[in-house]
XYZ file of C-alpha atoms in Angstrom:
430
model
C 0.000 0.000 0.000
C 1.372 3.276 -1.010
C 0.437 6.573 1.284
C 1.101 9.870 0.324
C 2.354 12.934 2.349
C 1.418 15.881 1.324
C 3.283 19.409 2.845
C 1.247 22.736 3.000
C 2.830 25.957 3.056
C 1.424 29.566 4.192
C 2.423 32.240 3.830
C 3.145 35.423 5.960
C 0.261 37.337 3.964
C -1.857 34.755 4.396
C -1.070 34.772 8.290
C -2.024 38.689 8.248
C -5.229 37.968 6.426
C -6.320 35.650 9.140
C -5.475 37.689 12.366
C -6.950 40.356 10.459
C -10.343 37.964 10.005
C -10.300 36.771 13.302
C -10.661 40.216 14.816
C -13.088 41.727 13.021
C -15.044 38.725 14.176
C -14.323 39.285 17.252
C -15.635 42.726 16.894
C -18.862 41.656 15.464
C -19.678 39.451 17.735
C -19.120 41.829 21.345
C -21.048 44.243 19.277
C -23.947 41.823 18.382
C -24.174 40.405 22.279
C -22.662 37.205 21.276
C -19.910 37.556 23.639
C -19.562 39.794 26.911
C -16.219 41.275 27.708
C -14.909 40.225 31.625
C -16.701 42.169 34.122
C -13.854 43.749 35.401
C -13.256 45.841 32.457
C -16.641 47.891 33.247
C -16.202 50.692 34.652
C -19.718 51.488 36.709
C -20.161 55.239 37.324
C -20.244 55.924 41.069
C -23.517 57.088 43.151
C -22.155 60.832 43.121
C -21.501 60.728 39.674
C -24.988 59.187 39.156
C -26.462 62.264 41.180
C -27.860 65.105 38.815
C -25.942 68.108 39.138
C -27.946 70.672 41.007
C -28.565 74.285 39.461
C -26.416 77.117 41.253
C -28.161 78.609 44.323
C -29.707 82.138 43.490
C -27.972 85.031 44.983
C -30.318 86.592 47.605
C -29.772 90.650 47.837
C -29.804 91.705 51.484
C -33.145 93.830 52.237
C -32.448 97.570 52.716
C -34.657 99.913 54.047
C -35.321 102.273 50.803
C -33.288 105.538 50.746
C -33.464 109.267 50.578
C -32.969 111.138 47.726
C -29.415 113.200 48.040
C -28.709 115.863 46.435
C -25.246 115.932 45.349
C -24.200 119.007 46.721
C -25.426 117.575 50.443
C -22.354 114.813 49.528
C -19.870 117.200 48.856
C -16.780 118.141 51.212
C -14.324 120.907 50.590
C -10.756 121.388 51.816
C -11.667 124.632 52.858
C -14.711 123.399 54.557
C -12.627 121.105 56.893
C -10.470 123.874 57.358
C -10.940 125.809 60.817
C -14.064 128.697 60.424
C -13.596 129.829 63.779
C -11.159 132.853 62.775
C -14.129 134.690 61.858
C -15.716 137.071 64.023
C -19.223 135.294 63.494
C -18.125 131.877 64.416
C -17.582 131.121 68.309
C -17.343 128.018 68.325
C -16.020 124.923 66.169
C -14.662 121.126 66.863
C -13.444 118.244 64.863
C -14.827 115.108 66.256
C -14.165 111.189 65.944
C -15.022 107.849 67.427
C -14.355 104.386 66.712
C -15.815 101.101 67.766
C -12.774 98.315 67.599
C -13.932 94.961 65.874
C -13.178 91.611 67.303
C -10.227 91.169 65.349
C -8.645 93.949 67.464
C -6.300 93.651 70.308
C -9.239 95.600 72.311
C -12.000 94.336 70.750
C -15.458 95.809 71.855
C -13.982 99.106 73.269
C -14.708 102.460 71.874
C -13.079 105.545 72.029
C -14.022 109.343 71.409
C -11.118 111.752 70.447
C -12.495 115.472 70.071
C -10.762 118.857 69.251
C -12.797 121.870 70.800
C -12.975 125.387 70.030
C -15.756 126.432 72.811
C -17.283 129.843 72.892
C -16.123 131.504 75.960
C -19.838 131.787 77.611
C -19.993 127.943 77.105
C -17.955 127.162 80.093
C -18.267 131.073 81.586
C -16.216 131.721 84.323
C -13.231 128.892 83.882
C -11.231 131.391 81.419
C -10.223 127.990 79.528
C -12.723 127.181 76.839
C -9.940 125.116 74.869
C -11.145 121.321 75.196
C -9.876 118.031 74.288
C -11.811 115.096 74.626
C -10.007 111.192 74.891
C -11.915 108.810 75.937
C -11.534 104.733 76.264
C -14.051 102.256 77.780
C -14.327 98.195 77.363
C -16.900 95.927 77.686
C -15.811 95.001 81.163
C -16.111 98.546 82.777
C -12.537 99.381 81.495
C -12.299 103.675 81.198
C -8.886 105.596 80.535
C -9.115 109.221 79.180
C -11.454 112.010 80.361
C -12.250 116.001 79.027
C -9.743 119.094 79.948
C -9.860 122.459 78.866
C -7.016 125.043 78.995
C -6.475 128.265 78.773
C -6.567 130.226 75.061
C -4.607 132.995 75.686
C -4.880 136.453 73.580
C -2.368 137.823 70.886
C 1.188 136.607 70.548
C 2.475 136.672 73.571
C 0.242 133.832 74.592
C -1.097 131.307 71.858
C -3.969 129.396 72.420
C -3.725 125.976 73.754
C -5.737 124.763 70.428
C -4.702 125.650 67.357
C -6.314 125.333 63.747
C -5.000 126.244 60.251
C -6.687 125.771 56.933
C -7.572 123.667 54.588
C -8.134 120.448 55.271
C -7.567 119.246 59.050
C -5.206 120.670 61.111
C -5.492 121.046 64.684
C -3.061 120.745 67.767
C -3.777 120.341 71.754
C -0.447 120.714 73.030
C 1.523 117.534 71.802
C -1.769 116.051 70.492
C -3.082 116.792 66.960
C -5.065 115.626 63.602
C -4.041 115.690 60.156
C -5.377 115.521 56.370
C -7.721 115.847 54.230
C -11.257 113.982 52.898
C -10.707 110.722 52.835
C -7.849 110.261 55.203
C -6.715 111.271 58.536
C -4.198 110.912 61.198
C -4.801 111.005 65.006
C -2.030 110.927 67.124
C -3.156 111.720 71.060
C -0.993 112.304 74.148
C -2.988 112.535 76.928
C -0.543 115.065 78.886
C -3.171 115.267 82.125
C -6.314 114.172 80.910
C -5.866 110.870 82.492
C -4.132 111.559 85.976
C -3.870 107.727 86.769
C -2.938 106.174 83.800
C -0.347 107.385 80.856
C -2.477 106.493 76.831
C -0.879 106.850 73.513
C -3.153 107.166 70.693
C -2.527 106.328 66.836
C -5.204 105.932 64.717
C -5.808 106.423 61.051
C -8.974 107.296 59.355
C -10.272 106.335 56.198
C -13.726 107.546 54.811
C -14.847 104.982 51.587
C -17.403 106.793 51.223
C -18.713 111.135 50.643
C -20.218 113.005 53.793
C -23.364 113.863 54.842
C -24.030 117.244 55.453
C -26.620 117.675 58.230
C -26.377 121.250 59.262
C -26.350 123.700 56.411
C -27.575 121.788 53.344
C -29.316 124.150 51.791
C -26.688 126.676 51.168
C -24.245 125.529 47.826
C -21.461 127.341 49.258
C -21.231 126.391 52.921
C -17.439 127.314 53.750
C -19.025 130.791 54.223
C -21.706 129.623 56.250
C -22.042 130.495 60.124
C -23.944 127.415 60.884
C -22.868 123.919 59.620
C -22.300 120.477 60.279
C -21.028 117.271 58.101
C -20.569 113.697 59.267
C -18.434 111.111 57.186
C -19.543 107.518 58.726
C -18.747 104.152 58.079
C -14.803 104.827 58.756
C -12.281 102.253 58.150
C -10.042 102.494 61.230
C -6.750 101.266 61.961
C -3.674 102.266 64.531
C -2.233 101.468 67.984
C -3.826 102.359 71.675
C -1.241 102.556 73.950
C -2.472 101.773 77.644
C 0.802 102.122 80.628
C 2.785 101.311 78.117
C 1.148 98.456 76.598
C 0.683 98.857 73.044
C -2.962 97.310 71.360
C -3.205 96.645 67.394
C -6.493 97.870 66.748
C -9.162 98.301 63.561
C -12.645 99.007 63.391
C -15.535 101.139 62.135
C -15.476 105.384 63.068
C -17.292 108.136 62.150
C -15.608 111.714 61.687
C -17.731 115.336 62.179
C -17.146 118.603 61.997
C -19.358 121.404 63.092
C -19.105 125.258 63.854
C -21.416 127.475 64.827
C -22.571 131.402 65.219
C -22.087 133.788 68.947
C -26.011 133.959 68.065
C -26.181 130.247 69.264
C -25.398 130.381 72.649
C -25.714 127.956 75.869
C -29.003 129.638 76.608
C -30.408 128.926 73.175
C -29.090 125.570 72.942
C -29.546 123.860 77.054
C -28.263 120.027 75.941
C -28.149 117.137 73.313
C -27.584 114.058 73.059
C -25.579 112.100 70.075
C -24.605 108.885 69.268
C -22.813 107.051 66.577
C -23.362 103.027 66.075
C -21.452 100.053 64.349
C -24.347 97.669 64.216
C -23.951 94.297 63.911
C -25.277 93.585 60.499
C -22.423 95.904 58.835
C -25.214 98.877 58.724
C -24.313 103.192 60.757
C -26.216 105.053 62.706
C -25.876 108.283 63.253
C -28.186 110.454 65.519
C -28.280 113.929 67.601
C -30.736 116.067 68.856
C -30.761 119.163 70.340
C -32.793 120.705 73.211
C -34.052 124.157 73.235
C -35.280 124.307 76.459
C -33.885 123.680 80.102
C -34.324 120.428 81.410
C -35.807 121.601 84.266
C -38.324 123.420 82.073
C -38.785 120.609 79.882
C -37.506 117.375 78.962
C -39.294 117.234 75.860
C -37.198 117.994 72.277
C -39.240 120.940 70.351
C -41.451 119.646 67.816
C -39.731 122.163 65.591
C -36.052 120.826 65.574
C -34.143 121.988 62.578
C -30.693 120.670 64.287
C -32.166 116.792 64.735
C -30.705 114.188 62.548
C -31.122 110.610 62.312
C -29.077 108.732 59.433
C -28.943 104.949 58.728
C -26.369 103.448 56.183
C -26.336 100.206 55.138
C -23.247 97.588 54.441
C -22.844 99.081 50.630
C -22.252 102.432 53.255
C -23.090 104.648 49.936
C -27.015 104.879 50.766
C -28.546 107.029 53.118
C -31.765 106.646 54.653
C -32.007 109.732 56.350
C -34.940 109.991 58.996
C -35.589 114.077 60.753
C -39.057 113.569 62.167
C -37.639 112.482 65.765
C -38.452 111.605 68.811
C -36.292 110.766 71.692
C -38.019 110.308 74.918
C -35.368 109.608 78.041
C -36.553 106.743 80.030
C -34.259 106.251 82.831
C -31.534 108.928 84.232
C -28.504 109.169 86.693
C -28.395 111.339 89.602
C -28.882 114.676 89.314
C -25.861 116.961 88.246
C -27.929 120.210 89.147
C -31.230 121.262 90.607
C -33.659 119.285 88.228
C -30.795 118.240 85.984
C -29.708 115.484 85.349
C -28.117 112.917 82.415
C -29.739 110.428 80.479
C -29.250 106.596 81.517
C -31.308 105.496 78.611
C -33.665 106.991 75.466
C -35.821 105.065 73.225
C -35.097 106.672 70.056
C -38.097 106.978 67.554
C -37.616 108.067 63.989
C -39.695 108.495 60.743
C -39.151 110.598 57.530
C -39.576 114.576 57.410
C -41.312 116.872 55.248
C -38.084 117.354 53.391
C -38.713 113.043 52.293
C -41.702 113.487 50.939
C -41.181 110.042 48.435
C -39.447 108.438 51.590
C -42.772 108.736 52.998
C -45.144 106.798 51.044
C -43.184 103.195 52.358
C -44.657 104.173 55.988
C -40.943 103.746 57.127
C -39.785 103.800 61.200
C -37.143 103.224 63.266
C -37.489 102.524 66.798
C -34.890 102.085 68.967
C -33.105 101.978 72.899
C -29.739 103.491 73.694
C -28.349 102.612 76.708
C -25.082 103.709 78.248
C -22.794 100.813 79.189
C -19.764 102.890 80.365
C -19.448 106.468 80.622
C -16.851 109.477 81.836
C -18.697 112.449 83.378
C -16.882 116.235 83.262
C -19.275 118.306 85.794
C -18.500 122.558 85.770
C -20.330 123.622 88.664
C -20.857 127.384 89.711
C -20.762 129.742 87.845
C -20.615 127.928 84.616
C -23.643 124.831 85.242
C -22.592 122.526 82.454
C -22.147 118.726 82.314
C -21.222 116.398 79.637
C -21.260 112.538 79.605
C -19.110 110.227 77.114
C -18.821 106.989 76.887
C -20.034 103.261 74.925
C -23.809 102.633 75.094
C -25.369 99.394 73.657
C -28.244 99.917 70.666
C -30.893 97.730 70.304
C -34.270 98.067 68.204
C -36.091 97.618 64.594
C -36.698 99.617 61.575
C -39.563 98.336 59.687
C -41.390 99.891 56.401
C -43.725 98.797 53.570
C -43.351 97.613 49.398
C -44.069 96.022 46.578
C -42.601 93.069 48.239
C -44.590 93.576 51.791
C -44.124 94.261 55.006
C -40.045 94.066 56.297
C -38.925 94.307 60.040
C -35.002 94.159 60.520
C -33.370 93.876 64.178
C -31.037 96.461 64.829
C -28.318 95.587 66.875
C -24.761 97.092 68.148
C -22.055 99.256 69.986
C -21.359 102.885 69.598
C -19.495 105.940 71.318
C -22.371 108.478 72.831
C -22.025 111.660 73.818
C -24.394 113.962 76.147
C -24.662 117.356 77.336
C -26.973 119.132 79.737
C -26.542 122.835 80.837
C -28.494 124.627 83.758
C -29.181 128.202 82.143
């Protein structure tokens, strides 16, 4: 029997051709569900990346109380106007004021001060021969107080230069070794106490910085109020930074101030104007307040404020610190008081302050806006002049609390007002 062997030979093409074959069926059949690759090589999304995406949260705006209609001229500052005014013979008096509340990030945080630079007419405090007054005053949460009030001697003519000294424009006024300097939107405080404080030795070093235009709240209707008599301008919401140095302990400290500047006429005098009371708040929710009213008659008259008050002012800025909601029909009633500094005279422990728009807001009106509101004093200083000159003042931190609530297209709104703030009160017997 004869076999036969027969050899078969392939080629390297034909070796391509059928790798080539094989894959493509391979392909076709994953594709078709005929085979399933190894579970392993799936990659199953995870339950987060399952989760729809949410949309981005809407950006609530913060409710404001609406504002008051500013002229721009009521905005504007001058470097004449901060200049000093009292070099005329018509103006008797004139000071440069400031105050600060320090913010928790501060080495004092909580504490206020009041720093103030007065030119006093020489009937205000009749019979002391030293209406020159500085005012320094520190007080902490915790019933801490360093500072107090002097006044010194002016002096006539060059052989004796006043204790207080002004020059013009912008700020520039010296107590002694104690001063201010600049000019809208910066200044610079620097404060030796010399003997205001007998008991304890303060440095002050503070800068101010205004963001944002004043508010004029004496004088507004006059364009050209440099050559005014009677006029007053507040720059709040203050950015305030520096060093308090307390017995030689220095304090890094920041926080919100408020700067004014006022003079006024010899026709304005102690017996026209008998006391006031002021205040300037950092409230909690970022928002100013500014208020001060003025009382026309003795307390022991009256402890009423005239219904006809063309000196009151009540301003409230919010966080953006550019609007003004400005409120002049006021109404502060004093609910509890100290002591009595005089014969049916005495200073105010706490007022509830009520507010609502003027005549002069007539569109302010129609949203049936009002503030009401207690200010209480948490810490004070006291300066008493007894005979012959029957004037006492009282400075110190109070504590705000209270609501401002008005009507729109939205509804009704009621916002808590809460904070700290420096206050400032005077009373006079005649």
């Amino acid at each position: 029997m004869i076999s036969f062997t027969k050899k078969i030979k392939i080629s390297k093409i034909d070796s391509i051709i059928v790798v080539v074959l094989v894959v493509i069926a391979g392909i076709v059949l994953v594709r078709s569900g005929s085979i399933s690759p190894e579970l392993e090589d799936i990659i199953t999304p995870s339950s987060e990346q399952m989760q729809p995406s949410e949309p981005d949260e809407p950006i609530i705006e913060p409710i404001v109380p609406p504002e008051s209609i500013i002229p721009g001229y009521m905005r504007s500052v001058s470097p004449e106007n901060e200049g000093l005014h009292y070099d005329k013979m018509s103006v008797s008096r004139e000071w440069w004021y400031y105050s600060v509340v320090f913010d928790e990030n501060s080495d004092l945080a909580g504490w206020v001060a009041s720093i103030s630079f007065n030119h006093m007419a020489r009937s205000d405090l009749l019979g002391t021969s030293k209406p020159d007054m500085m005012i320094v005053t520190l007080h902490g949460p915790n019933g801490e107080e360093y500072g107090g009030v002097i006044n010194k001697e002016r002096g006539l003519g060059i052989l004796k230069q006043p204790t207080l000294q002004a020059k013009t424009p912008g700020v520039s006024v010296t107590f002694e070794n104690s001063w201010v300097e600049g000019e809208s939107p910066e200044w610079f405080i620097h404060i030796e106490d010399e003997d205001i404080d007998q008991n304890n030795d303060i440095t002050l070093d503070l800068r101010f910085f205004a963001p944002f235009d004043a508010m004029w709240t004496i004088g507004e209707n006059s364009f050209d109020k440099t050559n005014r008599n009677l006029a007053s301008y507040v720059f709040m919401g203050c950015n305030v930074t520096g060093t308090v140095s307390i017995n030689e302990v220095t304090h890094i400290v920041h926080g919100i101030g408020h700067h004014e500047h006022t003079w006024s006429p010899n026709l304005v005098t102690k017996g026209l104007i008998n006391g006031w009371d002021w205040t300037h708040i950092a409230l909690d929710n970022g928002w100013n307040l500014y208020f001060t009213s003025y009382y026309n008659n003795p307390q022991y008259i009256s402890t009423k404020v005239s219904e006809i008050n063309p000196f009151g002012t009540l301003i409230l800025t919010t966080n953006s610190g550019d609007t003004i909601t400005a409120l002049n029909n006021i109404n502060p009633e004093i609910i509890t008081s100290d002591k009595e500094i005089f014969t049916f005279v005495s200073m105010p422990q706490k007022i509830n302050l009520n507010g609502q728009p003027g005549l002069t807001q007539p569109l302010l009106n129609t949203f049936d806006i009002s503030l009401n509101m207690d200010l209480t004093f948490d810490q004070s200083y006291e300066k008493i002049w007894k005979f012959p000159t029957y004037v006492g003042m009282k400075i110190g931190r109070n504590i705000a609390s209270g609501t401002i609530s008005w009507n729109d297209d939205e509804g009704e709104h009621t916002v808590e007002l809460n904070g700290v703030g420096t206050m400032w009160s005077m009373r006079a017997f005649l």
